[in-house]
Amino acid sequence: MREVLPLDDFLDTLLADEPNLGHLGRVPAHSAVELVEELDSSPLETLFLNALHRYPELAEPVLPEFDAPASADITALAVPQVVAPVVPEMQEQNSSVNTSQSTISDTDYTPTVTEYGYLHERVARSFQSIVCVINGTQIALPLAELGGIHQISKIERIAGKAQWCLGVMDIKGTNYNVVDGSRWLIDPNGRVADEVESPYQYVILLNDSNWGIACHDLVDTVLCEKENIKWRDPSRSKPWLAGIIKEQMCILLDTFAVVDMVQQGLVSNQQ
């Protein structure tokens, strides 16, 4: 069975700079009870608030609010098209892809955070995101920074690739490296079982790169308000973690930072 990490433990791990949080003190049990009784919250929100209450230093704002011009037009955001399932004829064509030509050079795309800035600087006051599910965890990605969303078809596995790289997938004549969302993002330490036990359904292409991340399901598109996001200082560890969307209680990814890291062969818990 696939291991699903508890939401509060996972968020604790993400928001902390050090992977081992065992040395941090916990608040008395009666304090946690008072917090839950004081706030009429949903179960997920309660878990998240308790996690922040458990480590008070994480409850402080990590970044000031950034105001975009009031005239920012969110209608101009490009909404990627979800492509219909590949027909059998196309699958046969995909199966003939030459493995020796499927490897994508890392020099094809070299984004840097200094070139593109950080997500909290790039987005407008309001922006749309798509929420997907990876190993039971909800992840949000800004729609304007996606290259497309496609149903998983044939993936060619390439010898010598990292374990978190599923291989390459042919999409309209172009080969894309497909990142195993569970192994790269949720549990890079290797406790997650093979994705074959719970097959991925979609690959989300990241900006205009040759990289995509595999997910198990698509939830919805949401309108995110900048002021309702707990932004994380990207100069610290985990530059891919832009912040936490409070209302949906899900992680917000910086797609450029993700591509920058996979290009270097780094997983989510590495610098």
PDB file of C-alpha atoms in Angstrom, residues 30 32 49 52 61 78 166 185 201:
ATOM      1  CA  HIS A  30      -4.028  21.977  27.286  1.00  0.00           C
ATOM      2  CA  ALA A  32      -3.474  22.800  21.913  1.00  0.00           C
ATOM      3  CA  LEU A  49      -3.010  25.620  12.968  1.00  0.00           C
ATOM      4  CA  LEU A  52       2.018  26.285  13.566  1.00  0.00           C
ATOM      5  CA  PRO A  61       4.921  36.112   8.690  1.00  0.00           C
ATOM      6  CA  ALA A  78      -3.282  31.730 -20.097  1.00  0.00           C
ATOM      7  CA  LEU A 166       9.879   8.268 -14.580  1.00  0.00           C
ATOM      8  CA  LEU A 185       8.222  16.147  -3.835  1.00  0.00           C
ATOM      9  CA  GLN A 201      -3.189   9.999 -14.395  1.00  0.00           C
TER      10      GLN A 201
END
